[in-house]
Short mmCIF file of C-alpha atoms in Angstrom, two decimals:
data_model
loop_
_atom_site.label_atom_id
_atom_site.label_comp_id
_atom_site.label_asym_id
_atom_site.label_seq_id
_atom_site.Cartn_x
_atom_site.Cartn_y
_atom_site.Cartn_z
CA MET A 1 159.82 80.98 37.98
CA PRO A 2 158.12 80.92 41.44
CA PRO A 3 155.63 83.51 42.09
CA LEU A 4 157.54 85.56 44.49
CA GLU A 5 160.53 85.74 42.06
CA VAL A 6 157.96 87.25 39.56
CA LEU A 7 157.23 89.97 41.91
CA ARG A 8 160.79 90.67 42.90
CA LEU A 9 161.56 91.20 39.26
CA TYR A 10 160.04 94.98 39.84
CA PRO A 11 160.76 97.58 42.14
CA GLY A 12 158.47 98.27 45.00
CA HIS A 13 155.70 100.71 44.58
CA ASP A 14 152.82 102.43 46.63
CA TYR A 15 150.08 100.39 45.74
CA THR A 16 148.21 102.50 43.61
CA ILE A 17 147.40 101.33 39.97
CA GLU A 18 149.57 104.11 38.61
CA GLY A 19 152.58 103.01 40.96
CA ALA A 20 152.43 99.14 40.13
CA PHE A 21 152.04 99.88 35.99
CA ARG A 22 155.20 102.30 36.28
CA SER A 23 157.08 99.71 38.21
CA ARG A 24 156.39 97.10 35.33
CA MET A 25 156.65 99.58 32.54
CA ASN A 26 160.36 100.82 33.54
CA ALA A 27 161.38 96.99 33.20
CA GLY A 28 160.45 97.10 29.31
CA PRO A 29 158.50 99.96 28.28
CA GLU A 30 158.51 98.33 24.61
CA ARG A 31 156.99 95.23 25.76
CA GLU A 32 153.42 94.38 24.43
CA PHE A 33 150.81 95.09 27.53
CA LEU A 34 147.23 94.84 25.81
CA VAL A 35 145.77 93.41 22.48
CA CYS A 36 142.35 94.31 21.78
CA GLN A 37 140.31 94.38 18.41
CA GLY A 38 143.41 95.15 16.33
CA ARG A 39 144.90 97.70 18.61
CA ARG A 40 148.24 96.51 20.18
CA TRP A 41 149.51 98.68 23.21
CA ASN A 42 153.04 98.50 24.56
CA TRP A 43 153.40 99.57 28.36
CA ALA A 44 154.88 103.15 27.49
CA ARG A 45 152.17 103.94 24.86
CA PHE A 46 149.40 102.68 27.20
CA HIS A 47 150.71 104.86 30.02
CA ASP A 48 151.08 107.72 27.88
CA ALA A 49 147.13 107.17 26.73
CA ALA A 50 146.19 106.76 30.32
CA LEU A 51 147.77 110.03 31.36
CA ALA A 52 145.77 111.69 28.18
CA ALA A 53 142.62 109.91 29.40
CA ALA A 54 143.13 111.51 32.66
CA ARG A 55 143.63 115.03 31.37
CA MET A 56 140.42 114.36 29.37
CA LEU A 57 138.43 113.64 32.30
CA VAL A 58 139.82 116.63 34.07
CA ALA A 59 138.78 118.99 31.27
CA ARG A 60 135.50 117.33 31.59
CA GLY A 61 135.02 118.48 35.14
CA ILE A 62 135.83 115.03 36.84
CA GLN A 63 137.27 115.41 40.13
CA ARG A 64 138.51 113.11 43.16
CA GLY A 65 135.54 110.69 44.24
CA ASP A 66 133.44 111.66 41.01
CA ARG A 67 132.16 108.41 39.14
CA VAL A 68 132.54 107.45 35.65
CA ALA A 69 130.75 104.50 34.06
CA ILE A 70 131.12 102.34 31.00
CA LEU A 71 128.72 100.22 29.24
CA ALA A 72 130.24 98.43 26.23
CA ARG A 73 131.51 95.04 25.32
CA ASN A 74 135.08 94.37 26.46
CA SER A 75 137.43 97.05 25.14
CA ASP A 76 140.72 98.43 25.78
CA ALA A 77 138.71 101.46 26.92
CA HIS A 78 137.84 99.86 30.13
CA ALA A 79 141.58 99.59 31.28
CA LEU A 80 142.32 103.16 29.98
CA LEU A 81 139.36 104.38 31.93
CA LEU A 82 140.23 102.66 34.88
CA ALA A 83 143.89 103.67 34.87
CA ALA A 84 142.58 107.59 34.15
CA CYS A 85 140.22 107.34 36.94
CA ALA A 86 142.76 105.77 39.43
CA ARG A 87 145.28 108.53 38.76
CA ILE A 88 143.08 111.44 39.52
CA GLY A 89 141.14 109.63 42.48
CA ALA A 90 138.11 109.08 40.43
CA ILE A 91 136.13 105.99 40.33
CA MET A 92 135.14 103.78 37.59
CA VAL A 93 131.65 102.08 37.45
CA PRO A 94 131.60 99.26 34.82
CA SER A 95 128.26 97.92 34.02
CA ASN A 96 126.61 95.41 31.74
CA PRO A 97 126.02 96.55 27.99
CA GLU A 98 122.91 94.42 27.75
CA PHE A 99 121.09 96.17 30.47
CA GLY A 100 117.80 97.71 29.71
CA ALA A 101 117.06 101.27 30.23
CA ARG A 102 115.68 100.28 33.75
CA GLU A 103 118.48 98.31 34.92
CA ALA A 104 120.99 100.57 33.70
CA GLY A 105 119.16 103.64 34.96
CA TYR A 106 119.17 102.05 38.50
CA VAL A 107 122.98 101.67 38.40
CA LEU A 108 123.67 104.90 36.68
CA ARG A 109 121.60 107.02 39.12
CA HIS A 110 122.54 105.26 42.20
CA ALA A 111 126.23 105.81 41.43
CA GLY A 112 125.24 109.31 40.39
CA VAL A 113 127.81 109.13 37.46
CA ARG A 114 129.31 112.36 35.94
CA GLY A 115 130.06 110.94 32.69
CA VAL A 116 129.32 107.66 30.62
CA VAL A 117 131.41 105.81 28.01
CA CYS A 118 129.38 103.63 25.93
CA ALA A 119 128.72 101.70 22.92
CA ARG A 120 127.15 103.62 20.18
CA GLU A 121 124.04 101.50 19.85
CA MET A 122 123.47 102.01 23.76
CA LEU A 123 123.56 105.87 23.56
CA ALA A 124 119.89 106.40 23.27
CA LEU A 125 119.19 103.85 25.86
CA VAL A 126 122.02 105.37 28.39
CA ARG A 127 120.62 109.01 27.95
CA GLU A 128 117.19 107.69 28.97
CA ALA A 129 118.70 106.05 31.81
CA CYS A 130 120.49 109.02 33.08
CA ALA A 131 117.25 110.96 33.20
CA GLY A 132 117.19 112.93 36.48
CA ILE A 133 120.89 112.77 37.24
CA GLU A 134 121.91 116.16 38.33
CA PRO A 135 124.44 117.62 36.79
CA GLY A 136 123.57 115.84 33.81
CA PRO A 137 126.63 113.45 32.47
CA TRP A 138 128.51 113.90 29.34
CA PHE A 139 128.81 110.94 27.06
CA LEU A 140 131.57 109.44 25.03
CA LEU A 141 131.37 106.43 22.52
CA VAL A 142 133.67 103.75 22.58
CA ASP A 143 133.10 102.95 18.65
CA GLY A 144 133.62 106.25 17.45
CA PRO A 145 131.73 109.55 17.25
CA ALA A 146 128.07 109.70 16.21
CA GLN A 147 125.08 112.02 16.83
CA GLY A 148 127.19 114.85 17.86
CA VAL A 149 128.94 112.80 20.69
CA PRO A 150 132.70 112.48 20.67
CA GLY A 151 134.54 109.11 20.37
CA PHE A 152 136.49 107.92 23.45
CA PHE A 153 139.74 107.35 21.57
CA GLY A 154 139.23 110.63 19.64
CA ALA A 155 138.93 112.63 23.03
CA LEU A 156 142.38 110.95 23.94
CA GLU A 157 144.11 112.48 21.02
CA SER A 158 142.57 115.82 21.61
CA ALA A 159 142.89 115.89 25.30
CA PRO A 160 144.33 119.33 26.52
CA ALA A 161 147.72 119.75 27.67
CA LEU A 162 146.75 120.81 31.21
CA GLY A 163 148.16 119.83 34.47
CA LEU A 164 146.79 116.83 36.73
CA PRO A 165 145.98 116.88 40.22
CA PRO A 166 148.01 115.40 43.00
CA PRO A 167 148.22 111.38 42.43
CA ALA A 168 145.53 109.43 44.39
CA ALA A 169 146.42 107.05 47.11
CA ALA A 170 146.27 103.48 47.50
CA ASP A 171 143.33 103.17 49.68
CA ASP A 172 141.07 105.74 47.48
CA THR A 173 138.19 104.04 45.88
CA CYS A 174 138.74 103.24 42.22
CA LEU A 175 135.96 100.82 41.49
CA ILE A 176 132.17 100.31 42.17
CA ILE A 177 131.10 96.99 40.83
CA TYR A 178 127.46 96.37 41.15
CA THR A 179 126.34 92.93 42.13
CA SER A 180 123.81 90.87 39.94
CA GLY A 181 121.00 91.73 42.35
CA THR A 182 119.38 88.42 42.71
CA THR A 183 117.43 89.84 45.79
CA GLY A 184 116.07 93.55 45.78
CA PHE A 185 118.35 95.95 44.09
CA PRO A 186 121.99 95.61 42.85
CA LYS A 187 124.62 96.73 45.50
CA GLY A 188 127.66 98.44 44.46
CA ALA A 189 130.70 96.91 46.09
CA MET A 190 133.59 99.47 46.40
CA HIS A 191 137.22 98.62 46.18
CA SER A 192 140.32 100.49 46.51
CA GLN A 193 143.49 100.74 44.41
CA ARG A 194 145.17 98.64 47.08
CA ASN A 195 142.64 95.81 46.75
CA PHE A 196 143.07 95.84 43.09
CA VAL A 197 146.69 95.66 42.91
CA THR A 198 147.04 93.10 45.95
CA ALA A 199 144.35 90.96 43.81
CA GLY A 200 146.71 91.21 40.84
CA GLU A 201 149.65 89.86 43.03
CA ALA A 202 147.62 87.06 44.16
CA ASN A 203 146.77 85.84 40.77
CA ILE A 204 150.52 85.33 40.26
CA ALA A 205 150.50 82.61 43.15
CA ARG A 206 147.14 81.35 41.82
CA LEU A 207 148.15 80.72 38.29
CA TRP A 208 151.95 81.06 38.38
CA LEU A 209 151.73 83.97 35.93
CA GLN A 210 155.10 84.67 34.23
CA PRO A 211 156.22 87.71 32.27
CA GLN A 212 156.04 86.12 28.95
CA ASP A 213 152.50 84.87 29.58
CA ARG A 214 149.60 86.00 27.17
CA LEU A 215 146.26 86.14 29.20
CA MET A 216 143.10 85.77 27.12
CA VAL A 217 140.13 87.51 28.62
CA VAL A 218 136.65 86.24 27.46
CA LEU A 219 134.80 87.04 30.58
CA PRO A 220 132.94 90.50 30.82
CA MET A 221 134.93 93.61 32.18
CA PHE A 222 132.15 94.51 34.25
CA HIS A 223 132.88 91.35 36.40
CA MET A 224 135.31 90.85 39.34
CA ASN A 225 137.15 87.97 37.49
CA ALA A 226 138.47 89.88 34.49
CA LEU A 227 139.23 93.04 36.58
CA PHE A 228 140.59 91.60 39.63
CA TYR A 229 142.37 88.34 38.41
CA SER A 230 143.00 88.91 34.61
CA LEU A 231 143.70 92.65 34.35
CA ALA A 232 145.11 93.19 37.67
CA GLY A 233 147.15 89.99 37.41
CA THR A 234 148.65 91.11 33.93
CA ILE A 235 149.89 94.27 35.53
CA ALA A 236 151.18 92.51 38.71
CA ALA A 237 153.16 89.85 36.48
CA GLY A 238 154.18 92.36 33.73
CA CYS A 239 152.68 89.94 31.02
CA THR A 240 150.40 90.45 28.09
CA LEU A 241 146.42 90.94 28.17
CA VAL A 242 144.57 89.65 25.21
CA LEU A 243 141.06 91.04 25.61
CA MET A 244 138.48 89.71 23.64
CA PRO A 245 135.18 91.66 23.06
CA ARG A 246 133.06 88.93 24.31
CA PHE A 247 133.00 85.02 24.89
CA SER A 248 132.51 83.23 21.29
CA ALA A 249 132.33 79.34 21.59
CA GLY A 250 132.72 79.01 17.82
CA GLU A 251 135.81 81.45 17.68
CA PHE A 252 137.45 80.47 21.12
CA TRP A 253 140.25 78.10 19.93
CA SER A 254 141.02 80.04 16.79
CA ALA A 255 141.16 83.16 18.99
CA ALA A 256 143.66 81.41 21.37
CA VAL A 257 145.92 80.38 18.37
CA GLU A 258 145.73 83.57 16.62
CA HIS A 259 146.97 85.68 19.90
CA GLY A 260 149.15 82.85 21.31
CA ALA A 261 147.22 82.69 24.54
CA THR A 262 149.00 80.80 27.28
CA GLN A 263 146.24 81.15 29.87
CA VAL A 264 142.56 81.84 30.14
CA ASN A 265 139.85 82.18 32.97
CA VAL A 266 136.42 80.83 32.42
CA ILE A 267 133.27 80.09 34.56
CA GLU A 268 131.70 76.93 34.58
CA ALA A 269 129.03 77.48 31.84
CA ILE A 270 131.90 78.49 29.45
CA GLY A 271 133.56 75.42 29.98
CA ARG A 272 130.45 73.05 29.69
CA ILE A 273 129.72 74.83 26.18
CA LEU A 274 133.28 74.35 24.92
CA ALA A 275 133.16 70.68 25.83
CA ARG A 276 129.93 70.09 24.00
CA ARG A 277 131.01 72.10 20.84
CA PRO A 278 132.02 70.37 17.60
CA ARG A 279 135.31 69.21 17.64
CA ALA A 280 135.98 70.70 14.25
CA GLU A 281 136.15 74.04 16.06
CA PHE A 282 139.19 72.80 18.26
CA ARG A 283 142.70 74.02 17.32
CA PRO A 284 145.16 71.43 18.61
CA GLU A 285 148.05 73.87 17.94
CA HIS A 286 146.87 76.21 20.65
CA ARG A 287 149.20 76.99 23.57
CA ILE A 288 147.18 77.33 26.66
CA THR A 289 148.66 75.59 29.41
CA ARG A 290 146.65 76.94 32.42
CA LEU A 291 142.92 77.31 32.61
CA TYR A 292 141.17 78.83 35.82
CA GLY A 293 137.51 78.36 36.60
CA SER A 294 137.27 74.62 36.02
CA ARG A 295 134.44 72.32 37.31
CA ALA A 296 135.02 68.33 37.46
CA ASP A 297 132.38 67.58 34.80
CA PHE A 298 134.65 69.04 32.07
CA VAL A 299 138.01 68.50 33.37
CA ASP A 300 138.69 65.17 31.55
CA THR A 301 137.66 66.83 28.14
CA PHE A 302 140.07 69.72 28.58
CA VAL A 303 142.85 67.60 29.83
CA ASN A 304 142.64 64.53 27.40
CA GLU A 305 141.14 66.02 24.45
CA PHE A 306 141.98 69.72 24.36
CA HIS A 307 145.35 69.06 26.23
CA VAL A 308 145.24 71.88 28.74
CA PRO A 309 147.36 70.17 31.28
CA ILE A 310 146.57 72.57 34.43
CA LEU A 311 142.92 73.18 35.22
CA LEU A 312 142.22 74.90 38.80
CA GLY A 313 139.23 76.01 40.32
CA GLY A 314 138.82 78.47 43.25
CA PHE A 315 136.15 80.92 45.03
CA GLY A 316 135.77 84.53 45.21
CA MET A 317 133.04 87.10 45.42
CA THR A 318 132.55 90.77 44.15
CA GLU A 319 132.86 91.58 47.82
CA ILE A 320 135.85 89.23 48.35
CA PRO A 321 137.86 88.30 45.37
CA GLY A 322 140.45 85.52 45.40
CA VAL A 323 139.63 83.64 48.65
CA PHE A 324 140.42 80.15 47.71
CA CYS A 325 142.12 78.41 45.16
CA ASN A 326 143.50 74.64 44.05
CA PRO A 327 147.30 75.21 44.58
CA ILE A 328 148.95 74.72 41.12
CA GLU A 329 151.71 72.69 42.90
CA GLY A 330 148.97 70.50 44.17
CA PRO A 331 147.26 68.49 45.07
CA VAL A 332 143.99 69.61 43.08
CA LYS A 333 140.72 68.35 44.03
CA HIS A 334 138.51 68.97 40.88
CA GLY A 335 135.22 70.06 41.99
CA ALA A 336 136.55 71.61 45.13
CA MET A 337 137.15 75.29 45.90
CA GLY A 338 140.31 74.57 47.28
CA PRO A 339 142.25 75.58 50.52
CA VAL A 340 142.60 79.22 51.36
CA GLY A 341 144.79 81.06 48.94
CA ARG A 342 148.02 82.94 49.55
CA HIS A 343 150.01 85.78 48.31
CA PRO A 344 153.29 85.10 46.39
CA ASP A 345 155.11 86.73 49.46
CA PRO A 346 154.54 84.04 52.45
CA SER A 347 154.61 86.81 55.12
CA ARG A 348 151.61 88.59 53.93
CA PRO A 349 148.60 87.36 55.62
CA TRP A 350 145.68 86.03 53.51
CA ALA A 351 142.10 85.22 54.38
CA GLN A 352 140.78 83.68 57.54
CA CYS A 353 137.68 81.48 56.83
CA ARG A 354 135.14 79.86 59.43
CA VAL A 355 132.35 77.45 58.69
CA VAL A 356 129.37 78.35 61.17
CA ASN A 357 126.02 77.35 62.04
CA ASP A 358 123.14 79.87 62.28
CA ALA A 359 124.15 80.94 65.83
CA GLY A 360 127.67 81.79 64.53
CA GLU A 361 129.11 78.78 66.09
CA GLU A 362 132.09 77.28 64.58
CA LEU A 363 131.49 73.94 62.93
CA GLY A 364 133.87 70.55 62.52
CA THR A 365 135.19 68.99 59.53
CA ASP A 366 132.87 67.99 56.81
CA GLU A 367 129.93 69.87 58.59
CA VAL A 368 127.89 71.98 56.54
CA GLY A 369 127.58 75.60 57.47
CA GLU A 370 128.03 79.25 56.09
CA LEU A 371 131.08 80.46 55.14
CA TRP A 372 132.38 83.61 56.86
CA VAL A 373 135.70 85.40 55.89
CA LYS A 374 138.18 87.91 56.82
CA HIS A 375 140.13 88.87 53.94
CA PRO A 376 142.88 91.78 53.11
CA ILE A 377 140.95 92.14 49.90
CA VAL A 378 137.60 93.11 51.33
CA MET A 379 135.27 95.75 49.78
CA GLN A 380 135.15 99.08 51.40
CA GLY A 381 131.49 98.88 51.79
CA TYR A 382 128.29 99.06 49.59
CA PHE A 383 128.12 102.55 47.82
CA ARG A 384 125.54 104.57 49.52
CA ASP A 385 123.94 101.75 51.37
CA PRO A 386 125.38 101.68 55.16
CA GLU A 387 122.46 99.40 56.17
CA GLN A 388 123.47 96.61 53.65
CA THR A 389 127.06 97.16 54.38
CA ARG A 390 126.40 96.62 58.19
CA ALA A 391 124.19 93.37 57.48
CA ALA A 392 126.96 92.02 55.47
CA PHE A 393 129.39 91.65 58.55
CA ARG A 394 129.47 90.36 62.03
CA ASP A 395 132.47 91.10 64.37
CA GLY A 396 134.49 91.99 61.41
CA TRP A 397 133.60 88.81 59.34
CA PHE A 398 132.07 89.04 55.77
CA MET A 399 128.90 86.52 55.66
CA THR A 400 129.11 85.08 52.56
CA GLY A 401 125.61 83.59 52.42
CA ASP A 402 127.19 80.30 51.03
CA LEU A 403 126.80 76.98 52.55
CA VAL A 404 130.14 75.08 52.41
CA ARG A 405 132.05 72.07 54.04
CA ARG A 406 135.85 72.03 55.06
CA ASP A 407 137.32 68.36 54.76
CA ALA A 408 139.97 66.99 56.71
CA ASP A 409 142.73 68.31 54.17
CA GLY A 410 141.55 72.04 54.67
CA TYR A 411 139.91 72.06 51.03
CA TYR A 412 136.61 73.82 51.05
CA HIS A 413 133.61 72.49 48.95
CA PHE A 414 130.63 74.55 47.92
CA VAL A 415 127.26 73.09 48.77
CA THR A 416 124.92 75.72 47.93
CA ARG A 417 123.74 79.24 48.38
CA LYS A 418 121.62 79.87 51.66
CA LYS A 419 119.01 81.09 49.29
CA ASP A 420 119.16 78.04 47.26
CA ILE A 421 117.75 75.64 49.70
CA ILE A 422 114.57 73.77 48.90
CA ARG A 423 112.32 72.76 52.37
CA ARG A 424 110.66 69.77 51.36
CA ARG A 425 109.03 67.49 54.24
CA GLY A 426 110.85 69.15 57.00
CA GLU A 427 114.13 68.63 55.36
CA ASN A 428 116.50 70.81 53.69
CA ILE A 429 117.56 70.21 50.20
CA ALA A 430 120.52 71.98 48.20
CA GLY A 431 119.31 72.86 44.72
CA ALA A 432 122.96 72.91 43.79
CA GLU A 433 123.34 69.00 44.44
CA ILE A 434 120.29 68.12 42.12
CA ASP A 435 121.94 70.35 39.60
CA ARG A 436 125.28 68.68 39.88
CA VAL A 437 123.84 65.22 39.35
CA LEU A 438 121.49 66.33 36.42
CA GLN A 439 124.33 68.24 34.71
CA GLU A 440 126.22 64.71 34.38
CA HIS A 441 123.14 63.26 32.44
CA PRO A 442 124.58 63.15 28.66
CA GLY A 443 121.14 64.48 27.20
CA VAL A 444 121.15 67.57 29.64
CA PHE A 445 122.63 70.81 28.43
CA GLU A 446 121.71 73.15 31.42
CA VAL A 447 119.44 72.49 34.52
CA ALA A 448 118.19 74.51 37.41
CA ALA A 449 116.54 72.84 40.45
CA VAL A 450 114.02 75.32 42.28
CA PRO A 451 111.21 75.09 45.08
CA VAL A 452 107.64 75.58 44.06
CA PRO A 453 104.71 75.69 46.33
CA SER A 454 103.45 72.15 47.80
CA GLU A 455 99.82 71.66 48.40
CA LEU A 456 100.91 70.44 51.99
CA GLY A 457 103.02 73.63 52.62
CA GLU A 458 106.72 73.93 52.37
CA ASP A 459 108.18 73.26 48.81
CA GLU A 460 108.25 70.63 46.05
CA VAL A 461 111.12 70.39 43.88
CA LEU A 462 111.15 71.36 40.06
CA VAL A 463 113.98 71.23 37.46
CA ALA A 464 114.21 73.33 34.54
CA ILE A 465 116.09 71.62 32.00
CA VAL A 466 117.61 72.82 28.50
CA PRO A 467 118.13 69.33 26.61
CA ARG A 468 121.33 69.00 24.53
CA PRO A 469 120.80 69.53 20.75
CA GLY A 470 119.33 66.18 19.33
CA ALA A 471 118.66 64.79 22.61
CA THR A 472 115.31 62.89 23.32
CA LEU A 473 114.38 63.25 26.85
CA THR A 474 111.21 62.55 29.04
CA ALA A 475 110.45 63.68 32.34
CA GLN A 476 110.36 59.99 33.37
CA ASP A 477 114.00 59.63 32.08
CA ILE A 478 115.17 62.69 34.40
CA ALA A 479 113.26 61.00 37.56
CA GLN A 480 114.83 57.78 36.87
CA TRP A 481 118.26 59.25 36.79
CA CYS A 482 117.62 61.12 39.83
CA ARG A 483 116.25 57.96 41.82
CA GLU A 484 119.52 56.20 40.82
CA ARG A 485 121.87 58.88 42.47
CA LEU A 486 119.84 60.63 45.03
CA ALA A 487 117.90 60.03 47.90
CA ALA A 488 114.23 59.69 47.34
CA LEU A 489 113.21 63.03 49.11
CA LYS A 490 115.51 65.07 46.53
CA VAL A 491 113.99 63.28 43.48
CA PRO A 492 112.15 66.18 41.71
CA ARG A 493 108.36 66.11 41.37
CA PHE A 494 108.24 68.59 38.56
CA VAL A 495 110.27 68.61 35.24
CA LEU A 496 110.00 71.58 32.79
CA PHE A 497 111.84 71.06 29.50
CA ALA A 498 112.64 74.74 28.20
CA GLY A 499 114.65 76.10 25.00
CA GLU A 500 116.72 78.35 27.25
CA LEU A 501 117.03 79.59 31.08
CA PRO A 502 117.29 83.03 32.28
CA HIS A 503 120.69 83.98 33.03
CA THR A 504 122.50 86.69 35.22
CA PRO A 505 124.95 89.26 33.67
CA THR A 506 127.67 86.73 34.74
CA HIS A 507 126.08 83.80 32.82
CA LYS A 508 125.08 82.02 35.87
CA VAL A 509 121.35 80.65 35.75
CA ALA A 510 118.87 83.38 37.40
CA LYS A 511 117.05 81.14 39.65
CA HIS A 512 115.37 84.23 41.22
CA VAL A 513 113.62 84.56 37.82
CA LEU A 514 112.64 81.27 37.58
CA LYS A 515 111.22 81.04 41.09
CA ALA A 516 109.24 84.39 40.29
CA ASP A 517 107.60 82.90 37.23
CA PRO A 518 103.93 82.11 38.26
CA THR A 519 103.47 79.70 35.36
CA LEU A 520 106.30 77.35 36.06
CA LYS A 521 104.49 74.81 38.02
CA SER A 522 101.61 74.47 35.75
CA ARG A 523 103.98 74.27 32.70
CA ALA A 524 105.93 71.33 34.19
CA VAL A 525 105.25 67.75 33.95
CA ASP A 526 103.95 66.57 37.39
CA LEU A 527 105.36 62.99 38.16
CA MET A 528 102.97 62.36 40.86
CA ALA A 529 99.97 62.96 38.54
CA ALA A 530 101.72 60.87 35.76
CA ARG A 531 101.81 57.58 37.89
#
């Protein structure tokens, strides 16, 4: 069924989360909406529970505009809390359950949370992180009561039968998602209910979501992808969400079979891990037909070995979800971000994009420059940070900080982050280009190219590499591989082999952590010294 026909199955609504959900629920209240850790919610039962959660929040003093955080592995509590906050005009702040007290403390204090839902094992850390917040927040535990703190689901069952305030509006903020904070402190991107609902509708166009689809989520619910693509897309299409607590490579295919998953979103690290796992874990009877988040280096494996027929890639950011996507009806250019995406309704405008030089002047076909975007799903700003909000925009254009090129067919190709540029002998080198070349080496599991200081000023290129299990690699092997595929200027001088690399909460290599390591250069093999 074409995307617009899917949308037209349901009555119009006011672009609040409550309004969009009710329009789908009324089409079949007993249909399955969400599956998580043995709990199965149909649309009507989930809606009743979300209203109970809203009453529970009101009873705990939560009002319009207040922030409530959740720090836990993926749970149906995330979806219920978001729906409850949205109903009363409060704001959910999803955060990484693997944060330490310092990281969690910054987010919780900066957001000024009035309540926290967390996993039991995080309670002591969260209490420490909330020190200094006035008034002190209340706590609920996702996995049941402990230490005198009530459980989230128990609190729903005992929610008082009190009235709810007037419904929130579509342009009220419902989410603050904090960025990974690769430079300085994390920034909290604010999004409205309208943004969330519209992003879900766009996901129907991106993946041709159907009402009978079962969308499996393995990405974290503190991340834009799981929220704005998967959860919002499930609501928009009226289909079923299968929410896994976390990504498990060893259980991925078995979970897909058990839950009858038909679609899944991944990031490149997950795709590469699955492509390299033992084939004994693969279950050929799976029903996955569409995968979003593909990269060129694992397309062949997924199509020809895993028999997933449709693989798509795209681009979005926490601040601007869903800008580009390879169209499902083709042509698909694997490795490209795709052309500008679209809403199922062709009359609805979508993103405008420019590729510009440092002066803000538009560049031509295949010229590399920074991507600027105007988008109907743009953040409302960074919470409590007007200075960073102003710095992110110029004349209404959001400046992504990504260097891209646009080809003659209108497809956009990612080159590198502006901050991932290595300056060597007067030339700019994209660290991501070196990463891509080395990622193709059969003995390389993960790689990150970063700058290190040169004796002559500017930078030298260092590559940090995690070898594949059982692989035997030398620095000379790495250098030769690069010499055969890259210009001499881009061949790394330093090679460091490591057991693992640091990662951001969204599983990307944390290059800023590597750059800050003062021992990096001294621990690496210097290929110039080895000559």
